[in-house]
């Protein structure tokens, strides 16, 4: 994170306690190159308080000053004398700056244990700088469990209350499954969640595919699915890339709302599908899988039935021999946004 410290903040420091806090802030910023610090006003270098800063810290500040003169990059936050008067803009006074910059970045997911495998694979494959990995090693990034998409609003309200409803303190990134049944699915059941997140000015990303499991490369399916599930595996691998994007791997075609819009029990859906096959599904699903043979439909209709699939399947992302940059790009090259995974990395990089 690029942190600018304003001249008026330096100029306001008169007491010994303030000097200690300033040095503490600078230590947080510069420890293990966690952040970058920028001073853009040369008057700072002539202040008495600047002389109280350790020489090694001064040399780093001056190095960043020189870089800033050459590039004039936009900064991510400002530490200034009147920072406390701002609630939404990333402007902080000295004490607030310490509080904001010392907290880890939170990646808020529906299930922090299962979903983390997917994101660690993305970071491994698309962060060539390995900066995100360094932040994980130093506990500067953490996964947080929202307890499901429907609970995200309550989770964020709790965090917001902790910060006295001042959104500038949020260092969060929310990831949501799209839960779409097809690429043209317009039923956005989480629109209220997205609107709430937007109002709180929290960075977010909604996955283009149905859920995280849909990003697993074919190589990982081939290598990790036991031969006892060959019928399912062969039928799955015969799907088109787009069909794989919206197929519910754990539940198959059973966990789908009927065309009439009524939700039925899992047992009733099994009966309905067994009787009517593809015709029992919503029109958009039926159209997407219209070329599916009856035998492949039969193999896929109930999903992949490996034990503990919700926790075990995401571990496939950990296999570096089958999940690597090229294989993930292969799974996303046909998307509306083929750069989605690298975009996620860039969004998180802006927070660290």
Short mmCIF file of C-alpha atoms in Angstrom, two decimals:
data_model
loop_
_atom_site.label_atom_id
_atom_site.label_comp_id
_atom_site.label_asym_id
_atom_site.label_seq_id
_atom_site.Cartn_x
_atom_site.Cartn_y
_atom_site.Cartn_z
CA UNK A 1 0.00 0.00 0.00
CA UNK A 2 1.25 3.47 -0.90
CA UNK A 3 0.92 5.66 2.19
CA UNK A 4 1.36 9.43 2.01
CA UNK A 5 2.10 11.41 5.16
CA UNK A 6 1.12 15.05 4.85
CA UNK A 7 3.29 18.00 5.89
CA UNK A 8 0.65 19.23 8.36
CA UNK A 9 0.88 15.94 10.27
CA UNK A 10 4.63 16.31 10.75
CA UNK A 11 4.25 19.98 11.61
CA UNK A 12 1.64 19.23 14.29
CA UNK A 13 3.91 16.91 16.28
CA UNK A 14 5.23 18.72 19.34
CA UNK A 15 4.96 16.31 22.27
CA UNK A 16 7.27 13.37 22.97
CA UNK A 17 4.26 11.02 22.92
CA UNK A 18 3.44 12.20 19.39
CA UNK A 19 7.03 11.53 18.30
CA UNK A 20 6.76 7.98 19.66
CA UNK A 21 3.49 7.46 17.79
CA UNK A 22 4.98 8.82 14.55
CA UNK A 23 7.92 6.43 14.79
CA UNK A 24 5.54 3.58 15.58
CA UNK A 25 3.51 4.41 12.46
CA UNK A 26 6.67 4.48 10.34
CA UNK A 27 7.79 1.14 11.77
CA UNK A 28 4.42 -0.41 10.86
CA UNK A 29 4.71 0.92 7.32
CA UNK A 30 8.33 -0.07 6.72
CA UNK A 31 8.61 -3.33 8.68
CA UNK A 32 9.68 -6.00 6.17
CA UNK A 33 8.71 -3.57 3.37
CA UNK A 34 5.05 -4.01 4.26
CA UNK A 35 4.02 -0.66 2.76
CA UNK A 36 5.58 2.28 0.92
CA UNK A 37 5.78 5.70 2.58
CA UNK A 38 5.66 8.98 0.69
CA UNK A 39 6.42 12.53 1.73
CA UNK A 40 5.67 14.96 -1.10
CA UNK A 41 6.49 18.29 0.57
CA UNK A 42 10.19 19.09 0.98
CA UNK A 43 9.43 21.32 3.98
CA UNK A 44 9.11 18.14 6.04
CA UNK A 45 12.85 17.57 5.79
CA UNK A 46 13.55 20.88 7.55
CA UNK A 47 11.31 20.24 10.58
CA UNK A 48 12.78 19.45 13.97
CA UNK A 49 10.60 16.35 14.32
CA UNK A 50 12.13 14.92 11.15
CA UNK A 51 15.53 14.91 12.85
CA UNK A 52 14.08 12.71 15.61
CA UNK A 53 13.36 9.96 13.08
CA UNK A 54 16.09 7.29 12.87
CA UNK A 55 18.55 7.89 10.04
CA UNK A 56 17.77 4.55 8.42
CA UNK A 57 14.09 5.51 8.27
CA UNK A 58 14.97 8.92 6.86
CA UNK A 59 16.96 7.31 4.05
CA UNK A 60 13.96 5.14 3.09
CA UNK A 61 11.60 8.14 3.13
CA UNK A 62 13.98 10.10 0.94
CA UNK A 63 14.33 7.19 -1.47
CA UNK A 64 10.55 7.01 -1.86
CA UNK A 65 10.48 10.79 -2.26
CA UNK A 66 12.88 10.53 -5.21
CA UNK A 67 10.79 7.74 -6.77
CA UNK A 68 7.65 9.82 -6.35
CA UNK A 69 9.19 12.79 -8.15
CA UNK A 70 9.89 10.49 -11.09
CA UNK A 71 6.53 8.65 -11.19
CA UNK A 72 3.93 10.69 -9.22
CA UNK A 73 1.91 7.53 -8.48
CA UNK A 74 -1.51 7.84 -6.88
CA UNK A 75 -1.43 7.02 -3.16
CA UNK A 76 -3.81 4.60 -1.42
CA UNK A 77 -4.27 6.56 1.80
CA UNK A 78 -3.25 9.82 3.45
CA UNK A 79 -2.13 10.38 7.04
CA UNK A 80 -2.89 14.01 7.89
CA UNK A 81 -3.62 16.29 10.83
CA UNK A 82 -7.38 16.53 10.22
CA UNK A 83 -7.85 12.90 9.16
CA UNK A 84 -10.35 12.23 11.96
CA UNK A 85 -12.89 14.47 10.22
CA UNK A 86 -13.29 11.97 7.37
CA UNK A 87 -15.56 8.91 7.57
CA UNK A 88 -15.36 7.43 4.07
CA UNK A 89 -12.26 8.83 2.34
CA UNK A 90 -9.02 7.03 3.13
CA UNK A 91 -7.70 9.91 5.24
CA UNK A 92 -6.55 9.31 8.82
CA UNK A 93 -4.97 11.16 11.68
CA UNK A 94 -1.89 9.69 13.36
CA UNK A 95 -3.68 7.34 15.78
CA UNK A 96 -6.18 6.25 13.12
CA UNK A 97 -3.35 5.60 10.68
CA UNK A 98 -1.72 3.23 13.17
CA UNK A 99 -5.02 1.43 13.64
CA UNK A 100 -5.76 1.20 9.91
CA UNK A 101 -2.33 0.11 8.68
CA UNK A 102 -1.62 -2.42 11.43
CA UNK A 103 -4.73 -4.50 10.71
CA UNK A 104 -4.51 -7.40 8.23
CA UNK A 105 -6.39 -7.42 4.94
CA UNK A 106 -9.49 -9.60 5.25
CA UNK A 107 -10.59 -11.76 2.33
CA UNK A 108 -14.21 -12.49 3.21
CA UNK A 109 -15.50 -15.74 1.74
CA UNK A 110 -18.50 -17.97 2.39
CA UNK A 111 -16.34 -20.74 3.87
CA UNK A 112 -12.82 -19.70 4.88
CA UNK A 113 -11.51 -23.27 5.16
CA UNK A 114 -12.78 -24.66 1.86
CA UNK A 115 -12.59 -21.54 -0.30
CA UNK A 116 -9.01 -20.68 0.68
CA UNK A 117 -7.64 -23.49 -1.52
CA UNK A 118 -8.99 -21.78 -4.64
CA UNK A 119 -7.51 -18.39 -3.78
CA UNK A 120 -4.12 -19.72 -2.76
CA UNK A 121 -3.93 -21.44 -6.16
CA UNK A 122 -4.75 -18.13 -7.89
CA UNK A 123 -2.10 -16.28 -5.87
CA UNK A 124 0.46 -18.97 -6.58
CA UNK A 125 -0.19 -18.86 -10.31
CA UNK A 126 -0.93 -15.18 -11.01
CA UNK A 127 1.12 -13.19 -8.50
CA UNK A 128 4.57 -13.31 -10.07
CA UNK A 129 5.88 -10.85 -7.50
CA UNK A 130 4.93 -13.25 -4.65
CA UNK A 131 3.98 -10.18 -2.61
CA UNK A 132 0.62 -11.68 -1.61
CA UNK A 133 2.35 -14.86 -0.44
CA UNK A 134 4.74 -12.75 1.66
CA UNK A 135 1.76 -11.03 3.28
CA UNK A 136 0.24 -14.42 4.12
CA UNK A 137 3.50 -15.59 5.68
CA UNK A 138 3.57 -12.50 7.88
CA UNK A 139 -0.15 -12.82 8.76
CA UNK A 140 -0.92 -9.53 7.00
CA UNK A 141 -3.72 -11.21 5.03
CA UNK A 142 -6.34 -13.50 6.47
CA UNK A 143 -9.37 -15.39 5.22
CA UNK A 144 -12.55 -14.66 7.13
CA UNK A 145 -15.62 -16.86 7.22
CA UNK A 146 -18.90 -15.04 6.57
CA UNK A 147 -20.93 -18.19 7.16
CA UNK A 148 -22.58 -18.07 3.74
CA UNK A 149 -23.56 -15.33 1.32
CA UNK A 150 -26.88 -14.70 3.05
CA UNK A 151 -25.00 -13.86 6.27
CA UNK A 152 -22.48 -11.44 4.76
CA UNK A 153 -24.63 -8.40 5.54
CA UNK A 154 -24.78 -9.34 9.23
CA UNK A 155 -21.05 -10.03 9.25
CA UNK A 156 -20.19 -6.64 7.73
CA UNK A 157 -22.65 -4.86 10.03
CA UNK A 158 -20.74 -6.34 12.96
CA UNK A 159 -17.43 -5.12 11.56
CA UNK A 160 -18.95 -1.74 10.77
CA UNK A 161 -20.14 -1.38 14.36
CA UNK A 162 -16.60 -2.08 15.55
CA UNK A 163 -15.39 0.84 13.40
CA UNK A 164 -18.25 3.14 14.49
CA UNK A 165 -19.74 2.84 11.00
CA UNK A 166 -16.77 4.57 9.38
CA UNK A 167 -16.15 2.74 6.12
CA UNK A 168 -12.65 4.16 5.65
CA UNK A 169 -11.33 1.60 8.14
CA UNK A 170 -12.40 -1.40 6.07
CA UNK A 171 -9.49 -3.32 4.54
CA UNK A 172 -11.67 -6.07 3.13
CA UNK A 173 -12.28 -7.91 -0.10
CA UNK A 174 -15.52 -9.84 -0.52
CA UNK A 175 -15.76 -12.77 -2.94
CA UNK A 176 -19.18 -14.08 -3.98
CA UNK A 177 -20.19 -17.11 -6.04
CA UNK A 178 -22.50 -16.07 -8.87
CA UNK A 179 -24.73 -19.14 -8.28
CA UNK A 180 -25.92 -18.72 -11.87
CA UNK A 181 -27.68 -21.63 -13.57
CA UNK A 182 -26.51 -20.45 -17.01
CA UNK A 183 -24.52 -17.56 -18.55
CA UNK A 184 -27.74 -15.64 -19.21
CA UNK A 185 -29.28 -16.20 -15.79
CA UNK A 186 -30.72 -12.85 -14.64
CA UNK A 187 -32.05 -14.05 -11.30
CA UNK A 188 -29.67 -12.20 -8.97
CA UNK A 189 -30.70 -13.47 -5.56
CA UNK A 190 -27.83 -11.66 -3.89
CA UNK A 191 -28.53 -8.20 -5.30
CA UNK A 192 -29.26 -6.85 -1.81
CA UNK A 193 -25.91 -8.15 -0.57
CA UNK A 194 -24.05 -6.51 -3.45
CA UNK A 195 -25.88 -3.23 -2.92
CA UNK A 196 -25.01 -3.24 0.78
CA UNK A 197 -21.33 -3.98 0.07
CA UNK A 198 -21.26 -1.16 -2.49
CA UNK A 199 -22.74 1.31 0.02
CA UNK A 200 -20.02 0.38 2.48
CA UNK A 201 -17.41 0.96 -0.25
CA UNK A 202 -15.90 -2.47 0.22
CA UNK A 203 -13.97 -4.04 -2.65
CA UNK A 204 -15.82 -7.04 -4.05
CA UNK A 205 -15.84 -9.55 -6.88
CA UNK A 206 -18.63 -11.82 -8.10
CA UNK A 207 -17.32 -14.91 -9.84
CA UNK A 208 -18.30 -15.33 -13.48
CA UNK A 209 -18.72 -19.09 -13.17
CA UNK A 210 -21.35 -20.63 -10.90
CA UNK A 211 -19.03 -21.32 -7.97
CA UNK A 212 -15.35 -21.78 -7.15
CA UNK A 213 -15.41 -25.51 -7.89
CA UNK A 214 -16.17 -24.70 -11.54
CA UNK A 215 -12.67 -23.26 -12.02
CA UNK A 216 -10.92 -26.59 -11.45
CA UNK A 217 -8.93 -27.60 -14.56
CA UNK A 218 -9.66 -30.87 -16.36
CA UNK A 219 -6.16 -32.08 -15.48
CA UNK A 220 -7.06 -31.95 -11.78
CA UNK A 221 -10.31 -33.85 -12.41
CA UNK A 222 -8.41 -36.56 -14.27
CA UNK A 223 -5.69 -36.87 -11.65
CA UNK A 224 -7.78 -36.75 -8.48
CA UNK A 225 -11.09 -38.50 -9.20
CA UNK A 226 -10.83 -42.20 -8.33
CA UNK A 227 -11.61 -44.74 -11.05
CA UNK A 228 -14.72 -45.86 -9.16
CA UNK A 229 -16.24 -42.54 -10.31
CA UNK A 230 -15.19 -42.98 -13.95
CA UNK A 231 -18.74 -42.73 -15.28
CA UNK A 232 -19.18 -39.32 -13.70
CA UNK A 233 -15.68 -38.21 -14.70
CA UNK A 234 -16.02 -39.22 -18.35
CA UNK A 235 -19.45 -37.59 -18.63
CA UNK A 236 -18.14 -34.39 -17.01
CA UNK A 237 -15.10 -34.18 -19.29
CA UNK A 238 -17.42 -34.48 -22.32
CA UNK A 239 -19.21 -31.28 -21.31
CA UNK A 240 -18.35 -28.10 -23.18
CA UNK A 241 -16.34 -25.46 -21.32
CA UNK A 242 -19.48 -23.36 -20.89
CA UNK A 243 -21.47 -26.32 -19.56
CA UNK A 244 -18.72 -27.01 -17.00
CA UNK A 245 -18.99 -23.39 -15.86
CA UNK A 246 -22.57 -23.80 -14.59
CA UNK A 247 -22.76 -27.47 -13.64
CA UNK A 248 -23.22 -28.01 -9.91
CA UNK A 249 -20.43 -30.49 -9.18
CA UNK A 250 -21.57 -31.51 -5.66
CA UNK A 251 -25.31 -31.73 -6.44
CA UNK A 252 -25.61 -32.19 -10.19
CA UNK A 253 -28.99 -31.27 -11.64
CA UNK A 254 -30.92 -32.12 -8.47
CA UNK A 255 -30.36 -28.82 -6.66
CA UNK A 256 -32.28 -26.77 -9.19
CA UNK A 257 -35.53 -24.87 -8.74
CA UNK A 258 -38.32 -26.27 -10.88
CA UNK A 259 -39.68 -24.36 -13.87
CA UNK A 260 -42.77 -23.45 -11.89
CA UNK A 261 -40.59 -21.62 -9.40
CA UNK A 262 -41.44 -23.92 -6.50
CA UNK A 263 -38.70 -25.40 -4.42
CA UNK A 264 -39.19 -29.07 -3.78
CA UNK A 265 -37.38 -31.50 -1.52
CA UNK A 266 -34.27 -33.29 -2.70
CA UNK A 267 -36.18 -36.59 -2.74
CA UNK A 268 -38.96 -35.12 -4.90
CA UNK A 269 -36.45 -33.63 -7.31
CA UNK A 270 -34.75 -37.00 -7.73
CA UNK A 271 -38.10 -38.56 -8.61
CA UNK A 272 -38.93 -35.72 -10.98
CA UNK A 273 -35.61 -35.89 -12.78
CA UNK A 274 -35.67 -39.66 -13.01
CA UNK A 275 -39.09 -39.52 -14.62
CA UNK A 276 -38.72 -36.58 -16.98
CA UNK A 277 -34.94 -36.35 -17.40
CA UNK A 278 -33.84 -33.00 -18.87
CA UNK A 279 -37.42 -31.79 -19.36
CA UNK A 280 -37.80 -31.43 -15.59
CA UNK A 281 -35.20 -28.65 -15.48
CA UNK A 282 -35.68 -24.88 -15.93
CA UNK A 283 -35.65 -23.70 -19.54
CA UNK A 284 -32.26 -21.98 -19.31
CA UNK A 285 -30.63 -25.12 -17.89
CA UNK A 286 -32.36 -27.34 -20.45
CA UNK A 287 -31.10 -25.13 -23.28
CA UNK A 288 -27.53 -25.10 -21.98
CA UNK A 289 -27.39 -28.90 -21.74
CA UNK A 290 -29.63 -29.70 -24.72
CA UNK A 291 -26.94 -31.81 -26.45
CA UNK A 292 -26.28 -33.95 -23.38
CA UNK A 293 -26.83 -37.64 -24.09
CA UNK A 294 -29.23 -39.55 -21.86
CA UNK A 295 -26.40 -41.75 -20.54
CA UNK A 296 -24.21 -38.76 -19.64
CA UNK A 297 -27.18 -37.01 -18.06
CA UNK A 298 -27.77 -40.10 -15.95
CA UNK A 299 -24.13 -40.06 -14.80
CA UNK A 300 -24.16 -36.36 -13.97
CA UNK A 301 -27.67 -35.79 -12.60
CA UNK A 302 -26.86 -36.46 -8.92
CA UNK A 303 -23.44 -34.83 -8.86
CA UNK A 304 -20.09 -36.22 -7.77
CA UNK A 305 -20.66 -38.43 -4.74
CA UNK A 306 -17.18 -38.60 -3.22
CA UNK A 307 -17.19 -38.52 0.62
CA UNK A 308 -17.04 -35.03 2.17
CA UNK A 309 -17.05 -33.43 -1.27
CA UNK A 310 -17.54 -29.89 0.07
CA UNK A 311 -14.24 -30.05 1.95
CA UNK A 312 -12.31 -32.58 -0.17
CA UNK A 313 -12.94 -31.31 -3.71
CA UNK A 314 -11.45 -27.82 -3.11
CA UNK A 315 -8.17 -29.50 -2.07
CA UNK A 316 -7.68 -30.43 -5.74
CA UNK A 317 -6.56 -26.82 -6.23
CA UNK A 318 -3.47 -27.57 -4.12
CA UNK A 319 -1.98 -29.96 -6.69
CA UNK A 320 0.69 -27.91 -8.49
CA UNK A 321 1.13 -30.57 -11.19
CA UNK A 322 -2.43 -30.12 -12.44
CA UNK A 323 -3.39 -26.63 -11.25
CA UNK A 324 -0.97 -24.12 -12.72
CA UNK A 325 -1.21 -20.88 -14.64
CA UNK A 326 -1.69 -22.44 -18.07
CA UNK A 327 -4.38 -24.90 -16.90
CA UNK A 328 -6.32 -22.15 -15.12
CA UNK A 329 -6.08 -19.92 -18.18
CA UNK A 330 -7.42 -22.82 -20.23
CA UNK A 331 -10.48 -22.96 -17.94
CA UNK A 332 -11.15 -19.25 -18.27
CA UNK A 333 -10.12 -18.35 -21.84
CA UNK A 334 -13.70 -18.67 -23.19
CA UNK A 335 -15.23 -16.43 -20.49
CA UNK A 336 -16.62 -12.94 -21.02
CA UNK A 337 -13.63 -11.87 -18.94
CA UNK A 338 -10.79 -14.29 -19.68
CA UNK A 339 -8.53 -12.27 -17.35
CA UNK A 340 -10.80 -12.74 -14.32
CA UNK A 341 -8.28 -14.54 -12.12
CA UNK A 342 -5.48 -12.02 -12.68
CA UNK A 343 -8.03 -9.24 -12.07
CA UNK A 344 -8.80 -10.74 -8.66
CA UNK A 345 -5.10 -10.68 -7.81
CA UNK A 346 -4.84 -7.02 -8.89
CA UNK A 347 -7.83 -6.03 -6.73
CA UNK A 348 -6.26 -7.64 -3.67
CA UNK A 349 -2.85 -6.11 -4.44
CA UNK A 350 -4.45 -2.65 -4.17
CA UNK A 351 -5.38 -3.40 -0.56
CA UNK A 352 -1.94 -4.48 0.57
#
